[in-house]
mmCIF file of C-alpha atoms and ligand atoms in Angstrom:
data_model
loop_
_atom_site.group_PDB
_atom_site.id
_atom_site.type_symbol
_atom_site.label_atom_id
_atom_site.label_comp_id
_atom_site.label_asym_id
_atom_site.label_seq_id
_atom_site.Cartn_x
_atom_site.Cartn_y
_atom_site.Cartn_z
ATOM 1 C CA MET S 27 -144.153 48.597 77.032
ATOM 2 C CA VAL S 28 -146.054 48.829 73.771
ATOM 3 C CA ARG S 29 -146.362 52.647 74.005
ATOM 4 C CA GLU S 30 -142.690 52.858 74.787
ATOM 5 C CA LEU S 31 -141.853 50.669 71.820
ATOM 6 C CA ARG S 32 -143.827 52.908 69.586
ATOM 7 C CA GLU S 33 -141.903 55.962 70.930
ATOM 8 C CA ALA S 34 -138.598 54.013 70.471
ATOM 9 C CA LEU S 35 -139.494 53.500 66.772
ATOM 10 C CA ASP S 36 -140.280 57.218 66.270
ATOM 11 C CA ASP S 37 -137.169 58.367 68.145
ATOM 12 C CA HIS S 38 -134.833 55.745 66.556
ATOM 13 C CA GLN S 39 -133.787 54.281 69.883
ATOM 14 C CA PHE S 40 -132.798 50.946 68.345
ATOM 15 C CA GLU S 41 -129.137 50.255 67.826
ATOM 16 C CA VAL S 42 -127.272 47.402 66.232
ATOM 17 C CA LEU S 43 -124.108 45.661 67.444
ATOM 18 C CA TYR S 44 -122.011 43.404 65.272
ATOM 19 C CA GLN S 45 -120.448 40.148 66.380
ATOM 20 C CA PRO S 46 -117.792 38.469 64.259
ATOM 21 C CA GLN S 47 -118.004 34.990 62.768
ATOM 22 C CA VAL S 48 -114.688 33.219 62.260
ATOM 23 C CA SER S 49 -113.610 30.512 59.853
ATOM 24 C CA LEU S 50 -112.501 27.562 61.964
ATOM 25 C CA LYS S 51 -110.394 26.408 59.027
ATOM 26 C CA SER S 52 -108.416 29.661 58.372
ATOM 27 C CA SER S 53 -109.171 31.747 61.453
ATOM 28 C CA VAL S 54 -110.238 34.634 59.159
ATOM 29 C CA ILE S 55 -113.313 36.749 59.969
ATOM 30 C CA THR S 56 -115.924 35.762 57.347
ATOM 31 C CA GLY S 57 -118.697 38.102 58.464
ATOM 32 C CA TYR S 58 -120.681 39.497 61.282
ATOM 33 C CA GLU S 59 -124.153 38.882 62.886
ATOM 34 C CA ALA S 60 -126.099 42.035 63.485
ATOM 35 C CA LEU S 61 -127.633 42.039 67.009
ATOM 36 C CA LEU S 62 -130.462 44.466 67.886
ATOM 37 C CA ARG S 63 -130.448 46.455 71.047
ATOM 38 C CA TRP S 64 -132.885 49.022 72.490
ATOM 39 C CA ARG S 65 -131.260 52.096 74.015
ATOM 40 C CA HIS S 66 -134.002 52.986 76.469
ATOM 41 C CA PRO S 67 -133.729 56.660 77.614
ATOM 42 C CA LEU S 68 -133.974 55.755 81.286
ATOM 43 C CA ARG S 69 -133.265 51.965 81.563
ATOM 44 C CA GLY S 70 -130.201 51.840 79.321
ATOM 45 C CA LEU S 71 -129.400 49.167 76.882
ATOM 46 C CA ILE S 72 -132.114 46.397 76.650
ATOM 47 C CA GLU S 73 -131.535 42.965 75.060
ATOM 48 C CA PRO S 74 -134.019 41.613 72.584
ATOM 49 C CA GLN S 75 -135.300 38.784 74.840
ATOM 50 C CA ASP S 76 -136.599 41.626 77.202
ATOM 51 C CA PHE S 77 -138.736 43.333 74.510
ATOM 52 C CA MET S 78 -139.233 40.860 71.570
ATOM 53 C CA ARG S 79 -142.395 39.290 73.126
ATOM 54 C CA SER S 80 -144.126 42.644 73.398
ATOM 55 C CA ALA S 81 -142.842 43.648 69.889
ATOM 56 C CA GLU S 82 -144.121 40.270 68.477
ATOM 57 C CA MET S 83 -147.556 40.426 70.214
ATOM 58 C CA SER S 84 -148.177 44.037 69.291
ATOM 59 C CA GLY S 85 -147.027 43.565 65.750
ATOM 60 C CA LEU S 86 -144.510 46.364 66.227
ATOM 61 C CA ILE S 87 -141.776 43.847 65.288
ATOM 62 C CA ILE S 88 -142.645 44.514 61.659
ATOM 63 C CA PRO S 89 -141.766 48.277 61.496
ATOM 64 C CA ILE S 90 -138.960 47.640 64.112
ATOM 65 C CA GLY S 91 -137.471 44.895 61.920
ATOM 66 C CA LEU S 92 -137.617 47.047 58.782
ATOM 67 C CA GLN S 93 -136.026 50.131 60.601
ATOM 68 C CA ALA S 94 -133.244 47.844 61.904
ATOM 69 C CA LEU S 95 -132.716 46.417 58.414
ATOM 70 C CA ASP S 96 -132.407 50.029 57.058
ATOM 71 C CA LEU S 97 -129.890 50.941 59.697
ATOM 72 C CA ILE S 98 -127.879 47.731 59.165
ATOM 73 C CA CYS S 99 -127.653 48.275 55.431
ATOM 74 C CA ALA S 100 -126.550 51.858 55.920
ATOM 75 C CA GLN S 101 -123.927 50.883 58.490
ATOM 76 C CA ILE S 102 -122.390 47.976 56.451
ATOM 77 C CA ALA S 103 -122.243 50.058 53.232
ATOM 78 C CA GLY S 104 -118.571 50.981 53.886
ATOM 79 C CA TRP S 105 -117.429 47.516 54.876
ATOM 80 C CA ASP S 106 -114.978 45.346 53.121
ATOM 81 C CA ASP S 107 -117.063 43.501 50.447
ATOM 82 C CA HIS S 108 -115.884 39.927 51.262
ATOM 83 C CA LEU S 109 -117.795 40.120 54.554
ATOM 84 C CA ASN S 110 -121.111 38.507 55.184
ATOM 85 C CA ILE S 111 -123.819 40.142 57.142
ATOM 86 C CA ALA S 112 -126.297 38.001 59.095
ATOM 87 C CA VAL S 113 -129.569 39.560 60.241
ATOM 88 C CA ASN S 114 -132.137 37.977 62.578
ATOM 89 C CA PHE S 115 -135.811 38.080 61.480
ATOM 90 C CA SER S 116 -138.719 37.125 63.613
ATOM 91 C CA PRO S 117 -141.262 34.576 62.266
ATOM 92 C CA ARG S 118 -143.936 37.108 62.603
ATOM 93 C CA GLN S 119 -142.070 39.616 60.359
ATOM 94 C CA LEU S 120 -141.414 36.838 57.778
ATOM 95 C CA SER S 121 -145.126 35.926 57.758
ATOM 96 C CA THR S 122 -146.382 39.236 56.563
ATOM 97 C CA LYS S 123 -147.538 39.260 52.983
ATOM 98 C CA ASN S 124 -145.026 41.819 51.718
ATOM 99 C CA ALA S 125 -142.021 40.626 53.757
ATOM 100 C CA ALA S 126 -139.868 39.301 50.869
ATOM 101 C CA ARG S 127 -140.522 42.430 48.684
ATOM 102 C CA GLU S 128 -139.861 44.910 51.612
ATOM 103 C CA ILE S 129 -136.598 43.084 52.456
ATOM 104 C CA LEU S 130 -135.487 42.936 48.791
ATOM 105 C CA ASP S 131 -136.334 46.646 48.309
ATOM 106 C CA THR S 132 -134.249 47.663 51.349
ATOM 107 C CA LEU S 133 -131.359 45.650 50.007
ATOM 108 C CA ARG S 134 -131.687 47.204 46.571
ATOM 109 C CA ARG S 135 -131.877 50.820 47.907
ATOM 110 C CA SER S 136 -128.650 50.277 49.793
ATOM 111 C CA ASP S 137 -126.911 48.244 47.107
ATOM 112 C CA THR S 138 -126.402 45.366 49.550
ATOM 113 C CA PRO S 139 -125.355 42.289 47.545
ATOM 114 C CA HIS S 140 -127.617 39.202 47.915
ATOM 115 C CA ASP S 141 -124.684 36.773 48.110
ATOM 116 C CA LYS S 142 -123.364 38.582 51.276
ATOM 117 C CA PHE S 143 -126.741 38.690 53.015
ATOM 118 C CA ILE S 144 -127.886 35.986 55.452
ATOM 119 C CA VAL S 145 -131.384 35.779 56.938
ATOM 120 C CA GLU S 146 -131.279 34.104 60.372
ATOM 121 C CA VAL S 147 -134.594 32.510 61.610
ATOM 122 C CA THR S 148 -135.317 30.766 64.865
ATOM 123 C CA GLU S 149 -137.993 28.501 66.175
ATOM 124 C CA LEU S 150 -138.914 27.125 62.816
ATOM 125 C CA GLY S 151 -140.957 24.427 64.509
ATOM 126 C CA VAL S 152 -143.711 27.073 64.641
ATOM 127 C CA VAL S 153 -143.011 28.626 61.298
ATOM 128 C CA SER S 154 -146.085 29.420 59.125
ATOM 129 C CA GLN S 155 -146.697 28.642 55.427
ATOM 130 C CA ASP S 156 -146.398 32.362 54.695
ATOM 131 C CA ALA S 157 -142.931 32.590 56.427
ATOM 132 C CA ALA S 158 -141.745 29.555 54.539
ATOM 133 C CA ALA S 159 -142.802 31.198 51.219
ATOM 134 C CA THR S 160 -140.914 34.273 52.182
ATOM 135 C CA LEU S 161 -137.785 32.242 52.960
ATOM 136 C CA GLN S 162 -138.102 30.415 49.557
ATOM 137 C CA THR S 163 -138.444 33.689 47.693
ATOM 138 C CA LEU S 164 -135.429 35.175 49.431
ATOM 139 C CA HIS S 165 -133.440 31.905 48.884
ATOM 140 C CA ASP S 166 -134.299 32.026 45.171
ATOM 141 C CA GLU S 167 -132.874 35.554 45.023
ATOM 142 C CA GLY S 168 -129.508 34.200 46.148
ATOM 143 C CA ILE S 169 -129.899 35.164 49.860
ATOM 144 C CA ARG S 170 -128.711 32.554 52.314
ATOM 145 C CA ILE S 171 -131.010 31.214 55.147
ATOM 146 C CA ALA S 172 -129.550 30.296 58.503
ATOM 147 C CA LEU S 173 -131.552 28.201 61.001
ATOM 148 C CA ASP S 174 -130.663 29.764 64.365
ATOM 149 C CA ASP S 175 -130.469 28.261 67.856
ATOM 150 C CA PHE S 176 -130.713 24.860 66.510
ATOM 151 C CA GLY S 177 -131.191 21.941 68.888
ATOM 152 C CA ALA S 178 -132.361 23.818 72.007
ATOM 153 C CA GLY S 179 -135.945 24.730 71.559
ATOM 154 C CA PHE S 180 -138.485 24.536 68.854
ATOM 155 C CA ALA S 181 -135.988 24.203 65.979
ATOM 156 C CA SER S 182 -137.078 21.001 64.354
ATOM 157 C CA PHE S 183 -135.415 18.314 62.197
ATOM 158 C CA ALA S 184 -138.315 18.472 59.884
ATOM 159 C CA ALA S 185 -137.336 22.040 58.940
ATOM 160 C CA LEU S 186 -134.010 20.735 57.656
ATOM 161 C CA SER S 187 -135.589 18.933 54.852
ATOM 162 C CA GLU S 188 -138.679 21.115 54.324
ATOM 163 C CA LEU S 189 -137.167 24.596 54.162
ATOM 164 C CA PRO S 190 -134.318 26.118 51.982
ATOM 165 C CA ILE S 191 -131.706 26.246 54.747
ATOM 166 C CA ASP S 192 -128.107 26.940 53.865
ATOM 167 C CA ILE S 193 -126.533 27.334 57.264
ATOM 168 C CA LEU S 194 -127.127 25.490 60.527
ATOM 169 C CA LYS S 195 -126.241 27.358 63.693
ATOM 170 C CA VAL S 196 -126.107 25.239 66.701
ATOM 171 C CA ASP S 197 -127.513 26.810 69.899
ATOM 172 C CA GLN S 198 -124.993 28.147 72.396
ATOM 173 C CA THR S 199 -126.288 25.930 75.223
ATOM 174 C CA LEU S 200 -124.959 22.881 73.255
ATOM 175 C CA THR S 201 -121.520 24.524 73.100
ATOM 176 C CA TRP S 202 -121.642 25.336 76.841
ATOM 177 C CA ALA S 203 -122.438 21.739 77.531
ATOM 178 C CA LEU S 204 -118.853 20.933 76.552
ATOM 179 C CA SER S 205 -117.730 22.651 79.761
ATOM 180 C CA GLU S 206 -120.531 21.430 81.942
ATOM 181 C CA THR S 207 -119.480 19.627 85.083
ATOM 182 C CA LYS S 208 -122.789 17.988 86.061
ATOM 183 C CA HIS S 209 -123.331 16.151 82.797
ATOM 184 C CA PRO S 210 -121.037 13.853 80.711
ATOM 185 C CA ARG S 211 -118.914 16.052 78.393
ATOM 186 C CA GLU S 212 -118.345 13.168 75.988
ATOM 187 C CA ARG S 213 -122.076 13.141 75.268
ATOM 188 C CA ALA S 214 -122.133 16.889 74.618
ATOM 189 C CA PHE S 215 -119.323 16.420 72.113
ATOM 190 C CA ILE S 216 -121.070 13.537 70.407
ATOM 191 C CA VAL S 217 -124.256 15.680 70.088
ATOM 192 C CA LEU S 218 -122.305 18.543 68.579
ATOM 193 C CA GLU S 219 -120.424 16.361 66.189
ATOM 194 C CA SER S 220 -123.611 14.554 64.995
ATOM 195 C CA ILE S 221 -125.263 17.933 64.185
ATOM 196 C CA ALA S 222 -122.171 19.084 62.233
ATOM 197 C CA GLU S 223 -122.307 15.708 60.343
ATOM 198 C CA ILE S 224 -125.934 16.265 59.450
ATOM 199 C CA ALA S 225 -125.165 19.783 58.271
ATOM 200 C CA GLU S 226 -122.245 18.516 56.095
ATOM 201 C CA LYS S 227 -124.334 15.772 54.606
ATOM 202 C CA LEU S 228 -127.083 18.276 53.730
ATOM 203 C CA GLY S 229 -124.454 20.565 52.094
ATOM 204 C CA MET S 230 -125.084 23.253 54.792
ATOM 205 C CA GLU S 231 -122.461 25.449 56.455
ATOM 206 C CA SER S 232 -122.270 24.599 60.164
ATOM 207 C CA ILE S 233 -121.724 27.331 62.869
ATOM 208 C CA ALA S 234 -121.136 26.866 66.556
ATOM 209 C CA GLU S 235 -122.327 29.759 68.606
ATOM 210 C CA GLY S 236 -121.486 30.872 72.215
ATOM 211 C CA ILE S 237 -117.829 29.831 72.146
ATOM 212 C CA GLU S 238 -116.301 31.401 75.257
ATOM 213 C CA THR S 239 -113.016 29.544 75.879
ATOM 214 C CA ALA S 240 -110.086 28.115 73.919
ATOM 215 C CA ASP S 241 -111.092 24.548 74.926
ATOM 216 C CA GLN S 242 -114.626 24.992 73.521
ATOM 217 C CA ALA S 243 -113.141 26.475 70.260
ATOM 218 C CA ALA S 244 -110.769 23.415 69.990
ATOM 219 C CA ALA S 245 -113.661 21.071 70.670
ATOM 220 C CA VAL S 246 -115.932 22.572 67.965
ATOM 221 C CA VAL S 247 -113.028 22.282 65.517
ATOM 222 C CA ARG S 248 -112.666 18.685 66.282
ATOM 223 C CA ALA S 249 -116.490 18.252 66.019
ATOM 224 C CA GLY S 250 -116.145 19.517 62.428
ATOM 225 C CA TYR S 251 -117.737 22.944 62.515
ATOM 226 C CA ASP S 252 -116.949 25.363 59.655
ATOM 227 C CA THR S 253 -117.440 28.527 61.510
ATOM 228 C CA GLY S 254 -117.382 29.820 65.093
ATOM 229 C CA GLN S 255 -118.987 32.715 66.933
ATOM 230 C CA GLY S 256 -118.829 33.769 70.538
ATOM 231 C CA TYR S 257 -117.062 35.962 73.152
ATOM 232 C CA TYR S 258 -113.857 33.929 72.657
ATOM 233 C CA PHE S 259 -113.602 35.409 69.090
ATOM 234 C CA GLY S 260 -115.280 38.779 69.702
ATOM 235 C CA LYS S 261 -118.200 40.388 71.593
ATOM 236 C CA PRO S 262 -120.934 42.332 69.825
ATOM 237 C CA LEU S 263 -119.642 45.802 69.230
ATOM 238 C CA PRO S 264 -120.862 48.910 67.350
ATOM 239 C CA THR S 265 -119.882 49.112 63.731
ATOM 240 C CA ASP S 266 -117.369 51.983 64.210
ATOM 241 C CA ALA S 267 -115.430 49.754 66.657
ATOM 242 C CA HIS S 268 -114.956 47.110 63.933
ATOM 243 C CA ILE S 269 -114.128 49.647 61.182
ATOM 244 C CA THR S 270 -111.292 51.037 63.379
ATOM 245 C CA ALA S 271 -110.112 47.405 64.108
ATOM 246 C CA MET S 272 -109.959 46.601 60.408
HETATM 247 O O1 G K 1 -129.387 35.435 67.487
HETATM 248 P P1 G K 1 -129.145 34.554 68.799
HETATM 249 O O2 G K 1 -130.412 34.145 69.424
HETATM 250 O O3 G K 1 -128.250 33.402 68.581
HETATM 251 O O4 G K 1 -128.535 35.604 69.835
HETATM 252 C C1 G K 1 -127.435 35.282 70.622
HETATM 253 C C2 G K 1 -127.270 36.247 71.746
HETATM 254 O O5 G K 1 -126.200 35.736 72.638
HETATM 255 C C3 G K 1 -126.866 37.664 71.383
HETATM 256 O O6 G K 1 -127.726 38.608 72.068
HETATM 257 C C4 G K 1 -125.422 37.868 71.892
HETATM 258 O O7 G K 1 -125.159 39.128 72.444
HETATM 259 C C5 G K 1 -125.248 36.677 72.939
HETATM 260 N N1 G K 1 -123.899 36.065 72.773
HETATM 261 C C6 G K 1 -123.129 35.937 71.661
HETATM 262 N N2 G K 1 -121.920 35.263 71.954
HETATM 263 C C7 G K 1 -122.111 34.860 73.253
HETATM 264 C C8 G K 1 -121.219 34.128 74.072
HETATM 265 O O8 G K 1 -120.168 33.673 73.758
HETATM 266 N N3 G K 1 -121.613 33.971 75.369
HETATM 267 C C9 G K 1 -122.875 34.369 75.818
HETATM 268 N N4 G K 1 -123.175 34.168 77.103
HETATM 269 N N5 G K 1 -123.676 35.111 74.999
HETATM 270 C C10 G K 1 -123.245 35.332 73.780
HETATM 271 MN MN1 MN K 2 -128.877 34.797 65.521
#
């Protein structure tokens, strides 16, 4: 896998898909999350969960992350300038010494405005001091930080007060629990509502992920979420698909 990842980097086999994020107040698209995919020459399109572990362990996530960021900045250059762009970064990439400078350099080279750029980080329960410092530097530069997949894994409540988080993205499994038949749905709703309330009290934007049905969309609106994301609003698509749609 590691040798193949190295080839993938040299041959530019990584692609980026963009999934819309929609304001639950106005129904307007406020921005897109960039989602990495590996177009393997034989195996086809591979999702990050199937190569991220190898990429992290080998350290290749660092050049892969920078190459992806370059590609994203180039692809969004022609977009309408009110749109946000949210990019996922691995804790390992954020922990490297020059991470903040390399990210800021890439944004500067492509004229990507800081106030439209969002850094998404997951699993902050295991975040290092170095990654926290990177997040602080980026935040001080006017870049927003989103805590991704909140409430399902390592994402910790301590991170909410310790790190400069602007956006709270509740994990999709919590959204899906709204339609679960085995467990009480009222509880799922109360959990979601409580997280939205914490976000609001902390002055953070709240985003519900993984919305697949009209019922789930209605429930997260009732629960108080600012923004929604999921197949119900739009699947991840290549950038040209969105440009044509605009
Ligand atoms: O960055 P994050 O870990 O939140 O990635 C979410 C993943 O879930 C992406 O790879 C995306 O393709 C996928 N996804 C996005 N919206 C939906 C959805 O509504 N349903 C399902 N099953 N998957 C989704
Ligand atoms: Mn994400």
